[in-house]
mmCIF file of C-alpha atoms in Angstrom:
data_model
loop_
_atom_site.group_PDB
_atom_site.id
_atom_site.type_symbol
_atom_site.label_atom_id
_atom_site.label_comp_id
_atom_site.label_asym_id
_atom_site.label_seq_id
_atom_site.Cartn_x
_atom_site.Cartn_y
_atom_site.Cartn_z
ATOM 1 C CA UNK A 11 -31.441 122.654 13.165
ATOM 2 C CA UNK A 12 -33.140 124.292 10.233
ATOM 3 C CA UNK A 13 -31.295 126.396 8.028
ATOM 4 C CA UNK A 14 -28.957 126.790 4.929
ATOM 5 C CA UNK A 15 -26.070 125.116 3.980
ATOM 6 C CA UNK A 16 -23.432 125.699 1.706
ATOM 7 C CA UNK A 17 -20.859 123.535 0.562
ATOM 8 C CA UNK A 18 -17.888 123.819 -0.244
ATOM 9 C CA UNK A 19 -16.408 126.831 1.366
ATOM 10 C CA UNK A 20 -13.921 126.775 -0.656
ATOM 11 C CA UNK A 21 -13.718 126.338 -4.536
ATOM 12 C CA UNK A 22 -11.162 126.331 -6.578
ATOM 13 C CA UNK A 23 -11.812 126.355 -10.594
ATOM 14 C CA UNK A 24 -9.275 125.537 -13.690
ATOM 15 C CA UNK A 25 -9.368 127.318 -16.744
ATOM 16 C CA UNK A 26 -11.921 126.064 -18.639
ATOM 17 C CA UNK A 27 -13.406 123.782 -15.809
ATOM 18 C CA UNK A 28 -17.216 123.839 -14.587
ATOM 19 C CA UNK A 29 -17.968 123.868 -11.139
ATOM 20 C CA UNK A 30 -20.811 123.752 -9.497
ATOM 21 C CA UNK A 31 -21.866 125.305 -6.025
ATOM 22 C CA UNK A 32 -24.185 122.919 -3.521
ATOM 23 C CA UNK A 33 -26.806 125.073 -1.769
ATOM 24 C CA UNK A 34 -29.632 123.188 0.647
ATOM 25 C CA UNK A 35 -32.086 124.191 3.067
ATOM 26 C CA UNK A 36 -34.946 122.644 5.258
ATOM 27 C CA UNK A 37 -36.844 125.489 5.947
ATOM 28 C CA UNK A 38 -39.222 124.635 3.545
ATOM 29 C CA UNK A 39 -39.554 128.165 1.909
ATOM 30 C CA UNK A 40 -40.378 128.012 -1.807
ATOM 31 C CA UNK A 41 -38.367 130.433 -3.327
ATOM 32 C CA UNK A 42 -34.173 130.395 -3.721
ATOM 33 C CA UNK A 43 -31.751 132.808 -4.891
ATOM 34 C CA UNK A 44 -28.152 132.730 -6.109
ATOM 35 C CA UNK A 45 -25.751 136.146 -5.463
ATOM 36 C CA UNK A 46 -22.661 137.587 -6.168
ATOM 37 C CA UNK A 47 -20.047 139.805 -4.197
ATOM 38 C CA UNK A 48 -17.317 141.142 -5.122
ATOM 39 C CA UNK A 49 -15.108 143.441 -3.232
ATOM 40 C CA UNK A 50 -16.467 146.919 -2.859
ATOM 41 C CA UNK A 51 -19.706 146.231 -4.377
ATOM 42 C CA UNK A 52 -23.415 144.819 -3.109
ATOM 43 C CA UNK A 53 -25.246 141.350 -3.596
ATOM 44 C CA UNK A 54 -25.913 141.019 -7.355
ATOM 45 C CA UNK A 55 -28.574 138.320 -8.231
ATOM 46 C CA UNK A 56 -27.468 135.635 -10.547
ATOM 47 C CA UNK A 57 -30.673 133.252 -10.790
ATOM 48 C CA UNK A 58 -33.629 132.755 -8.617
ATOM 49 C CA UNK A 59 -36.260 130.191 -8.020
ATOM 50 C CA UNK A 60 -39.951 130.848 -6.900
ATOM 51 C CA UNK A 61 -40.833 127.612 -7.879
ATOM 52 C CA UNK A 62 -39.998 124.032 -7.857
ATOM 53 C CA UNK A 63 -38.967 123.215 -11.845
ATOM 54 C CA UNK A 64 -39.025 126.609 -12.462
ATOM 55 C CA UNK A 65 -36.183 129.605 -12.253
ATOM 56 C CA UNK A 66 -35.930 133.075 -13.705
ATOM 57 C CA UNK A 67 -32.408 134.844 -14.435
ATOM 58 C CA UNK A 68 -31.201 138.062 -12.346
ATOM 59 C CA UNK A 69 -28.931 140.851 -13.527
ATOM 60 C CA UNK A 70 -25.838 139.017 -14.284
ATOM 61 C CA UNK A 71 -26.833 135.338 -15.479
ATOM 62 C CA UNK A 72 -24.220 134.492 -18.230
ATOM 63 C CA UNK A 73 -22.251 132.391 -17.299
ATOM 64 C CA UNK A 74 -24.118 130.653 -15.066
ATOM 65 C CA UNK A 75 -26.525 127.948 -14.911
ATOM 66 C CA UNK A 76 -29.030 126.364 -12.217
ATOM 67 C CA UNK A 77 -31.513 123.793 -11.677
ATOM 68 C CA UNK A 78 -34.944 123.410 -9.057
ATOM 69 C CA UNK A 79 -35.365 119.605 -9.250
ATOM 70 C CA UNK A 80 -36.155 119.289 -5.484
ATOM 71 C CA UNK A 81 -37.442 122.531 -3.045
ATOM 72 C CA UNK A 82 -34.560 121.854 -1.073
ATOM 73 C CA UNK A 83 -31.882 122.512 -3.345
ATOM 74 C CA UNK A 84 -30.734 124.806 -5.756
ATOM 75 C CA UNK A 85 -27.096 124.189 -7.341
ATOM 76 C CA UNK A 86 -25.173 126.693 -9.137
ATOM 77 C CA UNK A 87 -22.741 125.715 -12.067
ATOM 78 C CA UNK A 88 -20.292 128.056 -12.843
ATOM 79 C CA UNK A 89 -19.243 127.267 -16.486
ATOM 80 C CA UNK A 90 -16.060 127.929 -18.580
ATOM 81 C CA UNK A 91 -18.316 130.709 -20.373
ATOM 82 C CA UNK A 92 -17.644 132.821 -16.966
ATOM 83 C CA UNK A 93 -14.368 134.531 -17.390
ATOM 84 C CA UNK A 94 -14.235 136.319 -14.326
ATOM 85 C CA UNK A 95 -15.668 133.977 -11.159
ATOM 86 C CA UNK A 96 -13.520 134.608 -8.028
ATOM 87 C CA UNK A 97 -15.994 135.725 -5.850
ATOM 88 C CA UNK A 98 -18.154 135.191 -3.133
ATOM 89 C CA UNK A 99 -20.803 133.344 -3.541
ATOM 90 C CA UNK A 100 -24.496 133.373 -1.610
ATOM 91 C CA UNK A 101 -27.415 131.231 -1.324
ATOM 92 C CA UNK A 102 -30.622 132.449 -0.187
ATOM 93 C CA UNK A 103 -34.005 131.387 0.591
ATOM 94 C CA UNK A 104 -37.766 132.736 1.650
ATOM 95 C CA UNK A 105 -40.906 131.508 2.409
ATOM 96 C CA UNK A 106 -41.785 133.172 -1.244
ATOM 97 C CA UNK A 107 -45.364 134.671 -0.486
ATOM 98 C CA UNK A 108 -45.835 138.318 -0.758
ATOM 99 C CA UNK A 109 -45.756 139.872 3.193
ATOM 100 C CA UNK A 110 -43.079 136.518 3.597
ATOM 101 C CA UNK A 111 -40.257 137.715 1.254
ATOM 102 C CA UNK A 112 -37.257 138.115 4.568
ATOM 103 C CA UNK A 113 -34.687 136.066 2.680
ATOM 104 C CA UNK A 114 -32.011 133.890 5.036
ATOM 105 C CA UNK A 115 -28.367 134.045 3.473
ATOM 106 C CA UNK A 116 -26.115 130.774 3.936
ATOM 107 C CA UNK A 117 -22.483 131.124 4.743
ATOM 108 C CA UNK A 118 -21.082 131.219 1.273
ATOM 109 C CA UNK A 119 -18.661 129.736 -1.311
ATOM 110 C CA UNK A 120 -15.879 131.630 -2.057
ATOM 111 C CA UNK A 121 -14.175 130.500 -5.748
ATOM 112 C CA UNK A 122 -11.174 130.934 -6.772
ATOM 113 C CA UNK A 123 -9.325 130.572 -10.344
ATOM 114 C CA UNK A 124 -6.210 128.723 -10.048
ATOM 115 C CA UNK B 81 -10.915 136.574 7.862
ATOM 116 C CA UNK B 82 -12.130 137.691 4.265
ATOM 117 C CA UNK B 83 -12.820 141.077 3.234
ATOM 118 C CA UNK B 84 -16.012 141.330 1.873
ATOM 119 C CA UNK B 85 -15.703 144.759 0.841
ATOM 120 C CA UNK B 86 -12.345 147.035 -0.027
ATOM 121 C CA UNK B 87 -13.606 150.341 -0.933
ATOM 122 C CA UNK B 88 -17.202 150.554 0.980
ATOM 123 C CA UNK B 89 -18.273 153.971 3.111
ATOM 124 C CA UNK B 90 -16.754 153.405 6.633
ATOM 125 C CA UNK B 91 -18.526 154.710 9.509
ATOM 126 C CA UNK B 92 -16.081 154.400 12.786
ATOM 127 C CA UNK B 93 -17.820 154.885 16.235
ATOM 128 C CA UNK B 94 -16.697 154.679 20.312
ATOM 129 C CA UNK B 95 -17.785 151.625 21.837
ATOM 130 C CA UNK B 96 -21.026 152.742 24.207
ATOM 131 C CA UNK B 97 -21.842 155.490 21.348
ATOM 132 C CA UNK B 98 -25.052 155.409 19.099
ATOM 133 C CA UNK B 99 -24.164 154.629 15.164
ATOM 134 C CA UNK B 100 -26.622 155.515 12.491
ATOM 135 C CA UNK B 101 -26.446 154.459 9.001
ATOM 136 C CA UNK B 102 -27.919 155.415 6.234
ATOM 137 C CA UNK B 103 -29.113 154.300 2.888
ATOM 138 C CA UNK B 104 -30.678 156.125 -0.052
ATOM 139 C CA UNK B 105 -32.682 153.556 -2.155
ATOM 140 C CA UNK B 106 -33.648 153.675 -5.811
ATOM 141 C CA UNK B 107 -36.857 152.698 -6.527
ATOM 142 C CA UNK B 108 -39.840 155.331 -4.904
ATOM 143 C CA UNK B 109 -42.638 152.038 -5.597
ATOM 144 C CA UNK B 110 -40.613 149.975 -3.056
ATOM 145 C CA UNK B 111 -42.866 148.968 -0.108
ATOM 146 C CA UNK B 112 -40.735 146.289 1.815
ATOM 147 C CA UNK B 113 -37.097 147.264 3.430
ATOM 148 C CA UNK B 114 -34.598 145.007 5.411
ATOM 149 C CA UNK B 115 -31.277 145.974 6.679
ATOM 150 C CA UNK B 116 -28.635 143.103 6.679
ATOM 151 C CA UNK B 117 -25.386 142.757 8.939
ATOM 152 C CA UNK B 118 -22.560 140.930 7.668
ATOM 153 C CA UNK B 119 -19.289 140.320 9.238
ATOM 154 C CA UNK B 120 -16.296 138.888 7.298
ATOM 155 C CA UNK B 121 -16.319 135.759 5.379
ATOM 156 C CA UNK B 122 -19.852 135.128 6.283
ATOM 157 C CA UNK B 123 -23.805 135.507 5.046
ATOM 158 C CA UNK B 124 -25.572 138.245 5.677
ATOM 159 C CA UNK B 125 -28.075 138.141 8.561
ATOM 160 C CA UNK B 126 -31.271 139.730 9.009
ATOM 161 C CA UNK B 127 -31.523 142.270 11.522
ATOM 162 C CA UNK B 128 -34.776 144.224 10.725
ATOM 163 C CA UNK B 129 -37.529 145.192 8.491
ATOM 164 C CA UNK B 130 -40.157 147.530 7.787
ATOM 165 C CA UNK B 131 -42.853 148.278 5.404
ATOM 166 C CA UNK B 132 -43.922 151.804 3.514
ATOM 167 C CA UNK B 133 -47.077 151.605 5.773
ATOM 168 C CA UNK B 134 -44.700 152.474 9.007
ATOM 169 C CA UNK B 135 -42.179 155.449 9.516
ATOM 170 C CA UNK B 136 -40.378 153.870 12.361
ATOM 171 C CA UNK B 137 -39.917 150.328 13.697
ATOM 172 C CA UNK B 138 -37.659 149.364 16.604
ATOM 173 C CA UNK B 139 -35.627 146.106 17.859
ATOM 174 C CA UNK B 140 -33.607 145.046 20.420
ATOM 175 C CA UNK B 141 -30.815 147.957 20.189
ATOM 176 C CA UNK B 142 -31.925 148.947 16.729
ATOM 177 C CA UNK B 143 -34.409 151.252 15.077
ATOM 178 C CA UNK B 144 -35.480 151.632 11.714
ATOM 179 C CA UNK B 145 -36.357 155.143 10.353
ATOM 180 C CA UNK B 146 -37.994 155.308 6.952
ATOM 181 C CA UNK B 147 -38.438 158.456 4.880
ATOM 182 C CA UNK B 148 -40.373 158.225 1.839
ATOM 183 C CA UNK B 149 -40.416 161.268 0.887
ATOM 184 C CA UNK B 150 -36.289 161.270 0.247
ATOM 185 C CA UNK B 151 -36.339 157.751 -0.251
ATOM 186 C CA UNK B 152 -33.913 157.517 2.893
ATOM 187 C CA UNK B 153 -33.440 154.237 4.970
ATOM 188 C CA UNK B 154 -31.894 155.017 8.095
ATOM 189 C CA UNK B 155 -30.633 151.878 10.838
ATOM 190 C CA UNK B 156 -29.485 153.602 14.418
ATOM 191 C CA UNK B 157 -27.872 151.309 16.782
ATOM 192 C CA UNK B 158 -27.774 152.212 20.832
ATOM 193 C CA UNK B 159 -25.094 151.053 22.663
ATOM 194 C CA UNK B 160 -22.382 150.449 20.059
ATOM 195 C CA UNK B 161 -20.678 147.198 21.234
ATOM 196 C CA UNK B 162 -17.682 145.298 19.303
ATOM 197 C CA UNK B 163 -19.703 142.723 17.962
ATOM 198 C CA UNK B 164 -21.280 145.343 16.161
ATOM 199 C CA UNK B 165 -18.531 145.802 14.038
ATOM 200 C CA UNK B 166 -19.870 144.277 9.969
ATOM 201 C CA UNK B 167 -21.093 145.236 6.850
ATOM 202 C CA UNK B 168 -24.711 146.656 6.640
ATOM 203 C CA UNK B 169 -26.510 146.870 3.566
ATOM 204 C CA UNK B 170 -30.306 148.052 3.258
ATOM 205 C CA UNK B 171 -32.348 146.016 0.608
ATOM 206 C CA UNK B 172 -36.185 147.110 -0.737
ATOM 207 C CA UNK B 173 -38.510 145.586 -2.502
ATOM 208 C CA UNK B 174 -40.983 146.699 -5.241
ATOM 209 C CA UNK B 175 -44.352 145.456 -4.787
ATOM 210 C CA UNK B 176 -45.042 143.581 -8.348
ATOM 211 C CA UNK B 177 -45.369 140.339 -7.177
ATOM 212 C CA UNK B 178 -42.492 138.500 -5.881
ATOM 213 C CA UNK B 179 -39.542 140.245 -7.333
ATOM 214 C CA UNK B 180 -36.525 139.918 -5.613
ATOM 215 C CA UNK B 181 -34.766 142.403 -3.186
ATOM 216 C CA UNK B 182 -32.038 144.993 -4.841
ATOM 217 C CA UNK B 183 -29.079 145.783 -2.099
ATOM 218 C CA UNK B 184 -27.431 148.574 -1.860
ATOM 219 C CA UNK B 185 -23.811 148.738 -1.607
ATOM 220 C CA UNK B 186 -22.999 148.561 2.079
ATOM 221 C CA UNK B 187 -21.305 150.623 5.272
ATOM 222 C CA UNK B 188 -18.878 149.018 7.058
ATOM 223 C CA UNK B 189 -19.000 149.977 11.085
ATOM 224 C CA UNK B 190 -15.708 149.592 12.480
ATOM 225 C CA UNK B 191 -16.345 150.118 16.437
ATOM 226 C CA UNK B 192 -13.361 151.497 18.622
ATOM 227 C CA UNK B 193 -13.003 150.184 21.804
#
């Protein structure tokens, strides 16, 4: 089946820990994107890829880190720098070409602080 | 199962009824709109599009009405059924380059049976 995973469902984080988010698909589709919900509030883009080896940040970046080594993956880290994490976490992905920019959500992390 | 959203506009409709929701977007250069459905603890999932060049594009059991003028994004669904009930949020897209899609906040539809 072709599609997105994302693992784990859950996270839980220590103070001060790292932890990063797994996100793969096999749909081929060039571009990637990391997102943030919280309660009450939209999708807010964290990082996105267009690009193998290449990323660009969104509106709320610190805190965060990525890397494109492979088309199929793009893992979040979510670093110690990050004071407020618990959330819900999304991966997305699209083919990346302009009239080809649908982008297919995962099923999400949800973090929590212990 | 998860809340994905405490404090979002609820729109509550009979089971069999038509729903519309609505969405105001920001930007007046966006040219590309999708409306997403999510339903607790999960992704969202795609539902629909349309482009500026269109006013009005239908679906199975959805239609998409798009006012440029207002910058108004409207998604009507016949038929209201259970499964219905989920978080909708309209995204757009501005049309320099591949710049990624802005949400808005979301309705929930809560469907009575």
């Amino acid at each position: 089946d072709g599609g997105i995973t994302q693992s784990p469902k859950y996270l839980f984080r220590k103070e001060g820990q790292n932890v990063t988010l797994s996100c793969e698909q096999n749909l081929n589709h060039d571009a990637m994107y990391w997102y943030r919900q919280d309660p009450g509030q939209g999708l807010r883009l964290i990082y996105y890829s267009q690009i193998v080896n290449d990323f660009q940040k969104g509106d709320i970046a610190e805190g965060y880190s990525v890397s494109r080594e492979k088309k199929e993956s793009f893992p979040l880290t979510v670093t110690s720098a990050q004071k407020n994490p618990t959330a819900f976490y999304l991966c997305a992905s699209s083919i990346g070409t302009r009239y080809q920019e649908t982008q297919y959500f995962g099923p999400g992390t949800r973090l929590l602080v212990l | 199962g998860e809340s994905v959203g405490l404090h979002l506009p609820t729109l509550s409709v009979q089971e069999g009824d038509n729903s519309i929701i609505n969405c105001a977007y920001s930007n007046s250069a966006s040219d590309y709109f999708i409306w997403y459905k999510q339903e607790s603890g999960k992704g969202p999932q795609f539902i629909i599009d349309i482009r500026s060049n269109m006013d009005k594009r239908q679906g199975q059991r959805v239609t998409v009405l798009l006012n440029k003028t207002v910058k108004h994004l409207s998604l009507q669904i016949a038929a209201t059924q259970p499964g219905d009930s989920a978080v909708y949020f309209c995204a757009e897209m501005a049309p320099s380059g591949n710049t990624p899609l802005v949400f808005g906040k979301g309705t929930r539809l809560s469907v009575i049976a």
